[in-house]
Amino acid sequence: MERKLIEVAYEITHRCNLRCSHCYNARNLGAHNEMSTQQVLEAIEKLSAFGVEKLKIGGGEPLLRRDLFDIYSAATQAGFEISFSTNGLLVKENMGKILKHGVKKVQVSIDGIEEDHDLMRGRRGLFRIAKEAIGLLVQSGVSVNVATTITSSNISSLERILEFCEDKEVSKWKVMKYIPKGCGDSLLPSKEGYESAVKKLLAKKDKWEGHTEIIVAREYDRICHPPDYNDMQCFGGKSFASLKPNGDVTPCSYISDIICGNLTKDPIWKIWNNPLMLMFSRDCYDDTCKFSARCRGGCKAVSYFLSNGKEIGCDPYCWVKEN
């Protein structure tokens, strides 16, 4: 495929008001490692001029940046398709700004029901607050997506989370793959358990007639919907890049140490054509898997972390080729 930067995931801050067990955010870096408002606005102009179409703002917790909505408005005026993610803690106190700035889409993280969610995210009562936040957003006409990362802690609760999403009139439920922090990560489910859980979701999706759209990330959904197989591949360095709080650009949101340049210092064309970016964009193949030519290796971050940063290759945790 022709390389063209279409989507950028901007981690607007490392600051966060939670300590989630499965998070990859470098929370310890704090506010001193962030671009200034002016630098962010200049970065938005550069991305727009380069033809970027989508900007997804995450963190950290985006609502901890006081200039979030100034940045949001600038990105909207620049023509970006834009959304931001949140843990829900600060939504209620920011509803006025959310409505004033015409926010159309917000993603809220839900990784369990009641105390299960609280335990994973390290704060008692958080589920109740996130639930209220989702209700306020939906009632105000904001489209809400819920994101759930499958881990060993919540793998048995997925159907309950779907029921919650349907009850709250959530637009989309995005079920995401857990990216392990290394070998022996206790949050990584067994491959067999992972396969079983996702197949149950796919079976439910095939018969689903509810309001909430079910999106099962990467290879799992592709088994039942082969025309969409293209979505299995990693788009890092092909049409996607990650922008870090300090302006560093990497090909993958999960991998922070493959730095291809800094948007406050380097021309974006030079960053996009950095040898590391080009290296990461290359497809990976497994001769023993009949789907390899379609998925092109799947998620490269899994191989990177399970090899302790020594390898960027086919996803070693994928179970599709055994099927």
mmCIF file of C-alpha atoms in Angstrom:
data_model
loop_
_atom_site.group_PDB
_atom_site.id
_atom_site.type_symbol
_atom_site.label_atom_id
_atom_site.label_comp_id
_atom_site.label_asym_id
_atom_site.label_seq_id
_atom_site.Cartn_x
_atom_site.Cartn_y
_atom_site.Cartn_z
ATOM 1 C CA MET A 1 0.000 0.000 0.000
ATOM 2 C CA GLU A 2 1.091 3.570 -0.615
ATOM 3 C CA ARG A 3 2.352 5.243 2.535
ATOM 4 C CA LYS A 4 0.277 8.292 3.512
ATOM 5 C CA LEU A 5 -0.121 9.634 7.022
ATOM 6 C CA ILE A 6 -3.867 9.740 7.630
ATOM 7 C CA GLU A 7 -4.342 9.276 11.366
ATOM 8 C CA VAL A 8 -2.394 10.537 14.380
ATOM 9 C CA ALA A 9 -2.988 9.461 17.966
ATOM 10 C CA TYR A 10 -1.913 12.401 20.109
ATOM 11 C CA GLU A 11 -1.092 11.596 23.724
ATOM 12 C CA ILE A 12 -1.739 15.096 24.947
ATOM 13 C CA THR A 13 -0.359 14.531 28.463
ATOM 14 C CA HIS A 14 1.298 11.900 30.620
ATOM 15 C CA ARG A 15 -0.524 13.250 33.656
ATOM 16 C CA CYS A 16 -3.280 11.037 34.999
ATOM 17 C CA ASN A 17 -5.547 10.860 38.049
ATOM 18 C CA LEU A 18 -5.558 7.042 38.058
ATOM 19 C CA ARG A 19 -3.087 4.182 38.311
ATOM 20 C CA CYS A 20 -4.493 1.541 35.989
ATOM 21 C CA SER A 21 -2.878 -1.878 36.168
ATOM 22 C CA HIS A 22 -2.819 -2.404 32.397
ATOM 23 C CA CYS A 23 -1.751 1.087 31.252
ATOM 24 C CA TYR A 24 1.354 1.833 29.177
ATOM 25 C CA ASN A 25 1.338 5.591 29.895
ATOM 26 C CA ALA A 26 4.544 7.007 31.395
ATOM 27 C CA ARG A 27 2.694 8.743 34.225
ATOM 28 C CA ASN A 28 5.888 9.659 36.078
ATOM 29 C CA LEU A 29 6.940 12.136 33.354
ATOM 30 C CA GLY A 30 4.260 14.630 34.406
ATOM 31 C CA ALA A 31 3.554 18.091 32.991
ATOM 32 C CA HIS A 32 7.149 19.229 32.470
ATOM 33 C CA ASN A 33 7.451 16.941 29.455
ATOM 34 C CA GLU A 34 4.589 18.467 27.447
ATOM 35 C CA MET A 35 4.450 20.787 24.460
ATOM 36 C CA SER A 36 3.173 24.272 25.224
ATOM 37 C CA THR A 37 -0.197 25.358 23.870
ATOM 38 C CA GLN A 38 1.528 27.301 21.099
ATOM 39 C CA GLN A 39 3.685 24.328 20.162
ATOM 40 C CA VAL A 40 0.599 22.111 19.958
ATOM 41 C CA LEU A 41 -1.211 24.620 17.739
ATOM 42 C CA GLU A 42 1.829 24.747 15.445
ATOM 43 C CA ALA A 43 1.933 20.945 15.398
ATOM 44 C CA ILE A 44 -1.731 20.874 14.349
ATOM 45 C CA GLU A 45 -0.949 23.225 11.469
ATOM 46 C CA LYS A 46 1.920 20.980 10.356
ATOM 47 C CA LEU A 47 -0.211 17.847 10.496
ATOM 48 C CA SER A 48 -2.995 19.537 8.561
ATOM 49 C CA ALA A 49 -0.620 20.790 5.864
ATOM 50 C CA PHE A 50 0.776 17.258 5.533
ATOM 51 C CA GLY A 51 -2.683 15.883 4.808
ATOM 52 C CA VAL A 52 -3.524 14.195 8.117
ATOM 53 C CA GLU A 53 -7.282 13.644 8.389
ATOM 54 C CA LYS A 54 -7.904 12.104 11.809
ATOM 55 C CA LEU A 55 -6.698 13.174 15.249
ATOM 56 C CA LYS A 56 -7.428 11.052 18.297
ATOM 57 C CA ILE A 57 -6.533 12.693 21.600
ATOM 58 C CA GLY A 58 -5.621 10.487 24.526
ATOM 59 C CA GLY A 59 -3.210 10.447 27.406
ATOM 60 C CA GLY A 60 -2.836 10.231 30.336
ATOM 61 C CA GLU A 61 -6.101 11.954 31.072
ATOM 62 C CA PRO A 62 -6.737 14.682 28.451
ATOM 63 C CA LEU A 63 -9.092 16.653 30.712
ATOM 64 C CA LEU A 64 -6.165 17.437 33.026
ATOM 65 C CA ARG A 65 -4.808 19.839 30.390
ATOM 66 C CA ARG A 66 -6.472 23.209 30.842
ATOM 67 C CA ASP A 67 -5.979 24.039 27.167
ATOM 68 C CA LEU A 68 -7.612 20.828 25.899
ATOM 69 C CA PHE A 69 -10.623 22.604 24.445
ATOM 70 C CA ASP A 70 -8.536 25.341 22.816
ATOM 71 C CA ILE A 71 -6.579 22.570 21.131
ATOM 72 C CA TYR A 72 -9.768 20.704 20.273
ATOM 73 C CA SER A 73 -11.286 23.805 18.658
ATOM 74 C CA ALA A 74 -8.121 24.499 16.660
ATOM 75 C CA ALA A 75 -8.083 20.929 15.364
ATOM 76 C CA THR A 76 -11.774 21.140 14.461
ATOM 77 C CA GLN A 77 -11.229 24.398 12.569
ATOM 78 C CA ALA A 78 -8.314 22.764 10.742
ATOM 79 C CA GLY A 79 -10.740 20.154 9.443
ATOM 80 C CA PHE A 80 -9.673 17.120 11.434
ATOM 81 C CA GLU A 81 -12.021 14.293 12.300
ATOM 82 C CA ILE A 82 -11.404 14.435 16.037
ATOM 83 C CA SER A 83 -12.292 12.685 19.287
ATOM 84 C CA PHE A 84 -10.797 12.325 22.738
ATOM 85 C CA SER A 85 -10.716 9.589 25.345
ATOM 86 C CA THR A 86 -11.242 9.888 29.086
ATOM 87 C CA ASN A 87 -11.596 7.798 32.219
ATOM 88 C CA GLY A 88 -14.732 9.784 33.080
ATOM 89 C CA LEU A 89 -13.609 11.332 36.357
ATOM 90 C CA LEU A 90 -13.628 14.931 35.123
ATOM 91 C CA VAL A 91 -16.474 14.787 32.605
ATOM 92 C CA LYS A 92 -19.199 16.159 34.872
ATOM 93 C CA GLU A 93 -17.291 19.320 35.776
ATOM 94 C CA ASN A 94 -16.344 19.862 32.120
ATOM 95 C CA MET A 95 -19.770 19.272 30.523
ATOM 96 C CA GLY A 96 -20.236 22.985 29.882
ATOM 97 C CA LYS A 97 -17.001 23.156 27.889
ATOM 98 C CA ILE A 98 -17.755 19.901 26.086
ATOM 99 C CA LEU A 99 -21.039 21.341 24.837
ATOM 100 C CA LYS A 100 -19.667 24.841 24.196
ATOM 101 C CA HIS A 101 -16.895 23.505 21.964
ATOM 102 C CA GLY A 102 -19.171 21.176 20.059
ATOM 103 C CA VAL A 103 -17.540 17.902 21.040
ATOM 104 C CA LYS A 104 -19.240 15.188 19.014
ATOM 105 C CA LYS A 105 -17.489 12.009 20.097
ATOM 106 C CA VAL A 106 -15.896 10.856 23.368
ATOM 107 C CA GLN A 107 -14.411 7.489 24.260
ATOM 108 C CA VAL A 108 -14.755 6.297 27.862
ATOM 109 C CA SER A 109 -12.817 3.350 29.250
ATOM 110 C CA ILE A 110 -14.772 0.605 31.008
ATOM 111 C CA ASP A 111 -12.831 -2.518 31.968
ATOM 112 C CA GLY A 112 -15.299 -4.223 34.269
ATOM 113 C CA ILE A 113 -18.553 -3.784 36.151
ATOM 114 C CA GLU A 114 -18.722 -2.113 39.573
ATOM 115 C CA GLU A 115 -15.784 -3.134 41.808
ATOM 116 C CA ASP A 116 -14.014 -5.017 38.992
ATOM 117 C CA HIS A 117 -13.555 -1.749 37.096
ATOM 118 C CA ASP A 118 -12.520 0.069 40.272
ATOM 119 C CA LEU A 119 -9.907 -2.565 41.091
ATOM 120 C CA MET A 120 -8.309 -2.495 37.622
ATOM 121 C CA ARG A 121 -8.110 1.281 37.653
ATOM 122 C CA GLY A 122 -7.102 1.735 41.264
ATOM 123 C CA ARG A 123 -9.919 3.953 42.531
ATOM 124 C CA ARG A 124 -12.952 3.017 44.574
ATOM 125 C CA GLY A 125 -16.226 4.369 43.193
ATOM 126 C CA LEU A 126 -14.800 5.040 39.723
ATOM 127 C CA PHE A 127 -17.326 2.830 37.936
ATOM 128 C CA ARG A 128 -20.204 4.849 39.371
ATOM 129 C CA ILE A 129 -18.553 8.102 38.234
ATOM 130 C CA ALA A 130 -17.790 6.759 34.734
ATOM 131 C CA LYS A 131 -21.352 5.471 34.456
ATOM 132 C CA GLU A 132 -22.709 8.909 35.337
ATOM 133 C CA ALA A 133 -20.335 10.538 32.844
ATOM 134 C CA ILE A 134 -21.539 8.288 30.032
ATOM 135 C CA GLY A 135 -25.146 9.096 30.914
ATOM 136 C CA LEU A 136 -24.509 12.854 30.861
ATOM 137 C CA LEU A 137 -22.732 12.672 27.507
ATOM 138 C CA VAL A 138 -25.398 10.526 25.855
ATOM 139 C CA GLN A 139 -28.222 12.706 27.213
ATOM 140 C CA SER A 140 -26.439 15.753 25.773
ATOM 141 C CA GLY A 141 -26.237 14.239 22.304
ATOM 142 C CA VAL A 142 -22.547 13.339 22.395
ATOM 143 C CA SER A 143 -21.707 10.021 20.735
ATOM 144 C CA VAL A 144 -20.004 7.755 23.287
ATOM 145 C CA ASN A 145 -17.716 4.856 22.522
ATOM 146 C CA VAL A 146 -16.673 2.520 25.310
ATOM 147 C CA ALA A 147 -13.225 0.921 25.128
ATOM 148 C CA THR A 148 -12.443 -2.322 26.939
ATOM 149 C CA THR A 149 -9.044 -4.007 27.029
ATOM 150 C CA ILE A 150 -9.278 -7.774 27.440
ATOM 151 C CA THR A 151 -7.128 -8.978 30.330
ATOM 152 C CA SER A 152 -7.066 -11.981 32.635
ATOM 153 C CA SER A 153 -8.954 -9.830 35.148
ATOM 154 C CA ASN A 154 -12.030 -9.126 33.036
ATOM 155 C CA ILE A 155 -12.142 -11.911 30.443
ATOM 156 C CA SER A 156 -15.142 -13.511 32.147
ATOM 157 C CA SER A 157 -17.065 -10.205 32.369
ATOM 158 C CA LEU A 158 -17.228 -9.193 28.706
ATOM 159 C CA GLU A 159 -20.906 -9.974 28.163
ATOM 160 C CA ARG A 160 -21.818 -7.971 31.265
ATOM 161 C CA ILE A 161 -19.901 -4.997 29.880
ATOM 162 C CA LEU A 162 -21.798 -5.307 26.587
ATOM 163 C CA GLU A 163 -25.099 -5.341 28.500
ATOM 164 C CA PHE A 164 -23.969 -2.203 30.317
ATOM 165 C CA CYS A 165 -23.134 -0.474 27.006
ATOM 166 C CA GLU A 166 -26.506 -1.359 25.525
ATOM 167 C CA ASP A 167 -28.327 -0.149 28.640
ATOM 168 C CA LYS A 168 -26.479 3.193 28.524
ATOM 169 C CA GLU A 169 -27.104 3.635 24.772
ATOM 170 C CA VAL A 170 -23.398 3.616 23.955
ATOM 171 C CA SER A 171 -22.758 3.995 20.201
ATOM 172 C CA LYS A 172 -19.820 1.595 19.914
ATOM 173 C CA TRP A 173 -18.136 -0.931 22.187
ATOM 174 C CA LYS A 174 -14.521 -1.400 21.169
ATOM 175 C CA VAL A 175 -12.905 -4.564 22.528
ATOM 176 C CA MET A 176 -9.143 -4.218 22.372
ATOM 177 C CA LYS A 177 -6.208 -6.568 22.612
ATOM 178 C CA TYR A 178 -4.035 -6.298 25.703
ATOM 179 C CA ILE A 179 -0.441 -5.436 24.856
ATOM 180 C CA PRO A 180 1.780 -7.176 27.437
ATOM 181 C CA LYS A 181 4.548 -5.306 29.196
ATOM 182 C CA GLY A 182 6.860 -8.312 28.766
ATOM 183 C CA CYS A 183 7.101 -12.039 29.274
ATOM 184 C CA GLY A 184 5.257 -13.309 32.335
ATOM 185 C CA ASP A 185 2.755 -10.434 32.407
ATOM 186 C CA SER A 186 -0.035 -11.764 34.652
ATOM 187 C CA LEU A 187 -2.675 -9.604 32.943
ATOM 188 C CA LEU A 188 -2.156 -11.410 29.646
ATOM 189 C CA PRO A 189 -4.840 -14.106 29.335
ATOM 190 C CA SER A 190 -3.954 -17.560 28.093
ATOM 191 C CA LYS A 191 -4.150 -17.855 24.320
ATOM 192 C CA GLU A 192 -6.857 -20.507 24.715
ATOM 193 C CA GLY A 193 -8.899 -18.342 27.082
ATOM 194 C CA TYR A 194 -8.491 -15.371 24.776
ATOM 195 C CA GLU A 195 -9.667 -17.356 21.769
ATOM 196 C CA SER A 196 -12.689 -18.731 23.614
ATOM 197 C CA ALA A 197 -13.779 -15.325 24.904
ATOM 198 C CA VAL A 198 -13.467 -13.615 21.554
ATOM 199 C CA LYS A 199 -15.277 -16.376 19.660
ATOM 200 C CA LYS A 200 -18.185 -15.995 22.071
ATOM 201 C CA LEU A 201 -18.253 -12.268 21.311
ATOM 202 C CA LEU A 202 -18.163 -12.919 17.565
ATOM 203 C CA ALA A 203 -21.025 -15.384 17.840
ATOM 204 C CA LYS A 204 -23.002 -12.804 19.796
ATOM 205 C CA LYS A 205 -22.149 -10.100 17.291
ATOM 206 C CA ASP A 206 -23.464 -12.174 14.384
ATOM 207 C CA LYS A 207 -26.910 -12.271 15.999
ATOM 208 C CA TRP A 208 -26.755 -8.861 17.651
ATOM 209 C CA GLU A 209 -29.611 -6.454 16.966
ATOM 210 C CA GLY A 210 -28.927 -3.980 19.746
ATOM 211 C CA HIS A 211 -28.163 -0.260 19.601
ATOM 212 C CA THR A 212 -24.476 -0.632 20.464
ATOM 213 C CA GLU A 213 -22.132 -1.591 17.621
ATOM 214 C CA ILE A 214 -19.661 -4.276 18.675
ATOM 215 C CA ILE A 215 -16.111 -3.812 17.385
ATOM 216 C CA VAL A 216 -13.760 -6.701 18.132
ATOM 217 C CA ALA A 217 -10.255 -5.495 17.382
ATOM 218 C CA ARG A 218 -7.846 -6.904 14.844
ATOM 219 C CA GLU A 219 -7.759 -10.522 13.738
ATOM 220 C CA TYR A 220 -10.734 -11.838 15.702
ATOM 221 C CA ASP A 221 -13.420 -10.006 13.791
ATOM 222 C CA ARG A 222 -11.788 -10.848 10.510
ATOM 223 C CA ILE A 223 -12.466 -14.567 10.814
ATOM 224 C CA CYS A 224 -16.165 -13.958 10.317
ATOM 225 C CA HIS A 225 -15.817 -10.933 8.048
ATOM 226 C CA PRO A 226 -13.065 -11.699 5.517
ATOM 227 C CA PRO A 227 -13.841 -8.695 3.248
ATOM 228 C CA ASP A 228 -12.478 -6.509 6.057
ATOM 229 C CA TYR A 229 -9.278 -8.491 6.438
ATOM 230 C CA ASN A 230 -7.217 -5.421 5.590
ATOM 231 C CA ASP A 231 -7.964 -4.052 9.058
ATOM 232 C CA MET A 232 -5.935 -6.875 10.606
ATOM 233 C CA GLN A 233 -2.626 -5.363 9.648
ATOM 234 C CA CYS A 234 -0.592 -2.880 11.662
ATOM 235 C CA PHE A 235 -0.822 0.579 10.108
ATOM 236 C CA GLY A 236 2.098 2.052 12.066
ATOM 237 C CA GLY A 237 4.359 3.871 9.613
ATOM 238 C CA LYS A 238 1.923 3.201 6.748
ATOM 239 C CA SER A 239 -0.971 5.526 7.537
ATOM 240 C CA PHE A 240 -0.664 5.974 11.309
ATOM 241 C CA ALA A 241 1.717 7.604 13.776
ATOM 242 C CA SER A 242 1.713 8.435 17.471
ATOM 243 C CA LEU A 243 2.466 11.938 18.751
ATOM 244 C CA LYS A 244 3.797 12.028 22.305
ATOM 245 C CA PRO A 245 3.215 14.871 24.813
ATOM 246 C CA ASN A 246 6.674 16.371 24.191
ATOM 247 C CA GLY A 247 6.340 16.272 20.388
ATOM 248 C CA ASP A 248 8.174 13.005 19.770
ATOM 249 C CA VAL A 249 6.696 10.924 16.964
ATOM 250 C CA THR A 250 6.682 7.129 16.969
ATOM 251 C CA PRO A 251 5.043 4.594 14.639
ATOM 252 C CA CYS A 252 3.131 2.918 17.494
ATOM 253 C CA SER A 253 1.258 4.276 20.502
ATOM 254 C CA TYR A 254 2.461 1.425 22.717
ATOM 255 C CA ILE A 255 6.148 1.673 21.816
ATOM 256 C CA SER A 256 7.650 4.942 23.051
ATOM 257 C CA ASP A 257 11.342 4.293 22.384
ATOM 258 C CA ILE A 258 11.255 4.076 18.575
ATOM 259 C CA ILE A 259 11.488 7.845 18.141
ATOM 260 C CA CYS A 260 11.482 9.063 14.533
ATOM 261 C CA GLY A 261 11.792 12.762 15.259
ATOM 262 C CA ASN A 262 10.158 15.593 17.160
ATOM 263 C CA LEU A 263 7.421 17.735 15.647
ATOM 264 C CA THR A 264 8.638 20.864 17.463
ATOM 265 C CA LYS A 265 12.044 20.593 15.793
ATOM 266 C CA ASP A 266 11.901 18.425 12.680
ATOM 267 C CA PRO A 267 10.011 18.774 9.380
ATOM 268 C CA ILE A 268 7.121 16.312 9.281
ATOM 269 C CA TRP A 269 8.173 14.886 5.909
ATOM 270 C CA LYS A 270 11.543 14.016 7.430
ATOM 271 C CA ILE A 271 9.890 12.333 10.429
ATOM 272 C CA TRP A 272 7.531 10.346 8.194
ATOM 273 C CA ASN A 273 10.474 9.134 6.081
ATOM 274 C CA ASN A 274 12.803 8.434 8.983
ATOM 275 C CA PRO A 275 14.543 5.038 8.545
ATOM 276 C CA LEU A 276 12.972 3.771 11.791
ATOM 277 C CA MET A 277 9.496 4.710 10.565
ATOM 278 C CA LEU A 278 10.159 2.980 7.251
ATOM 279 C CA MET A 279 11.519 -0.100 9.017
ATOM 280 C CA PHE A 280 8.442 -0.357 11.233
ATOM 281 C CA SER A 281 6.086 0.009 8.271
ATOM 282 C CA ARG A 282 7.373 -3.125 6.565
ATOM 283 C CA ASP A 283 5.030 -6.092 6.439
ATOM 284 C CA CYS A 284 5.810 -9.293 8.334
ATOM 285 C CA TYR A 285 4.986 -12.760 7.065
ATOM 286 C CA ASP A 286 4.663 -16.247 8.524
ATOM 287 C CA ASP A 287 5.008 -19.029 5.944
ATOM 288 C CA THR A 288 3.138 -21.422 8.223
ATOM 289 C CA CYS A 289 -0.050 -19.303 8.296
ATOM 290 C CA LYS A 290 -2.446 -19.085 5.372
ATOM 291 C CA PHE A 291 -3.708 -15.696 6.569
ATOM 292 C CA SER A 292 -0.275 -14.092 6.746
ATOM 293 C CA ALA A 293 -0.478 -12.394 3.358
ATOM 294 C CA ARG A 294 -3.679 -10.688 4.503
ATOM 295 C CA CYS A 295 -2.809 -9.687 8.057
ATOM 296 C CA ARG A 296 0.852 -8.952 7.225
ATOM 297 C CA GLY A 297 1.902 -9.984 10.692
ATOM 298 C CA GLY A 298 -0.809 -8.348 12.781
ATOM 299 C CA CYS A 299 0.124 -6.340 15.874
ATOM 300 C CA LYS A 300 3.881 -5.728 15.995
ATOM 301 C CA ALA A 301 3.812 -4.343 19.540
ATOM 302 C CA VAL A 302 3.111 -7.798 20.978
ATOM 303 C CA SER A 303 6.232 -9.283 19.384
ATOM 304 C CA TYR A 304 8.247 -6.243 20.488
ATOM 305 C CA PHE A 305 7.347 -6.553 24.161
ATOM 306 C CA LEU A 306 7.376 -10.347 24.389
ATOM 307 C CA SER A 307 10.909 -10.280 22.945
ATOM 308 C CA ASN A 308 11.933 -7.485 25.352
ATOM 309 C CA GLY A 309 12.393 -5.052 22.481
ATOM 310 C CA LYS A 310 14.586 -7.327 20.390
ATOM 311 C CA GLU A 311 12.136 -8.130 17.617
ATOM 312 C CA ILE A 312 9.473 -6.471 15.488
ATOM 313 C CA GLY A 313 7.637 -9.262 13.730
ATOM 314 C CA CYS A 314 4.452 -11.281 13.467
ATOM 315 C CA ASP A 315 2.198 -11.296 16.506
ATOM 316 C CA PRO A 316 3.324 -14.408 18.456
ATOM 317 C CA TYR A 317 0.133 -14.373 20.486
ATOM 318 C CA CYS A 318 -2.215 -14.710 17.521
ATOM 319 C CA TRP A 319 -4.264 -17.916 17.559
ATOM 320 C CA VAL A 320 -5.839 -17.575 14.111
ATOM 321 C CA LYS A 321 -3.282 -19.697 12.263
ATOM 322 C CA GLU A 322 -4.072 -22.657 14.545
ATOM 323 C CA ASN A 323 -7.654 -22.427 13.262
#
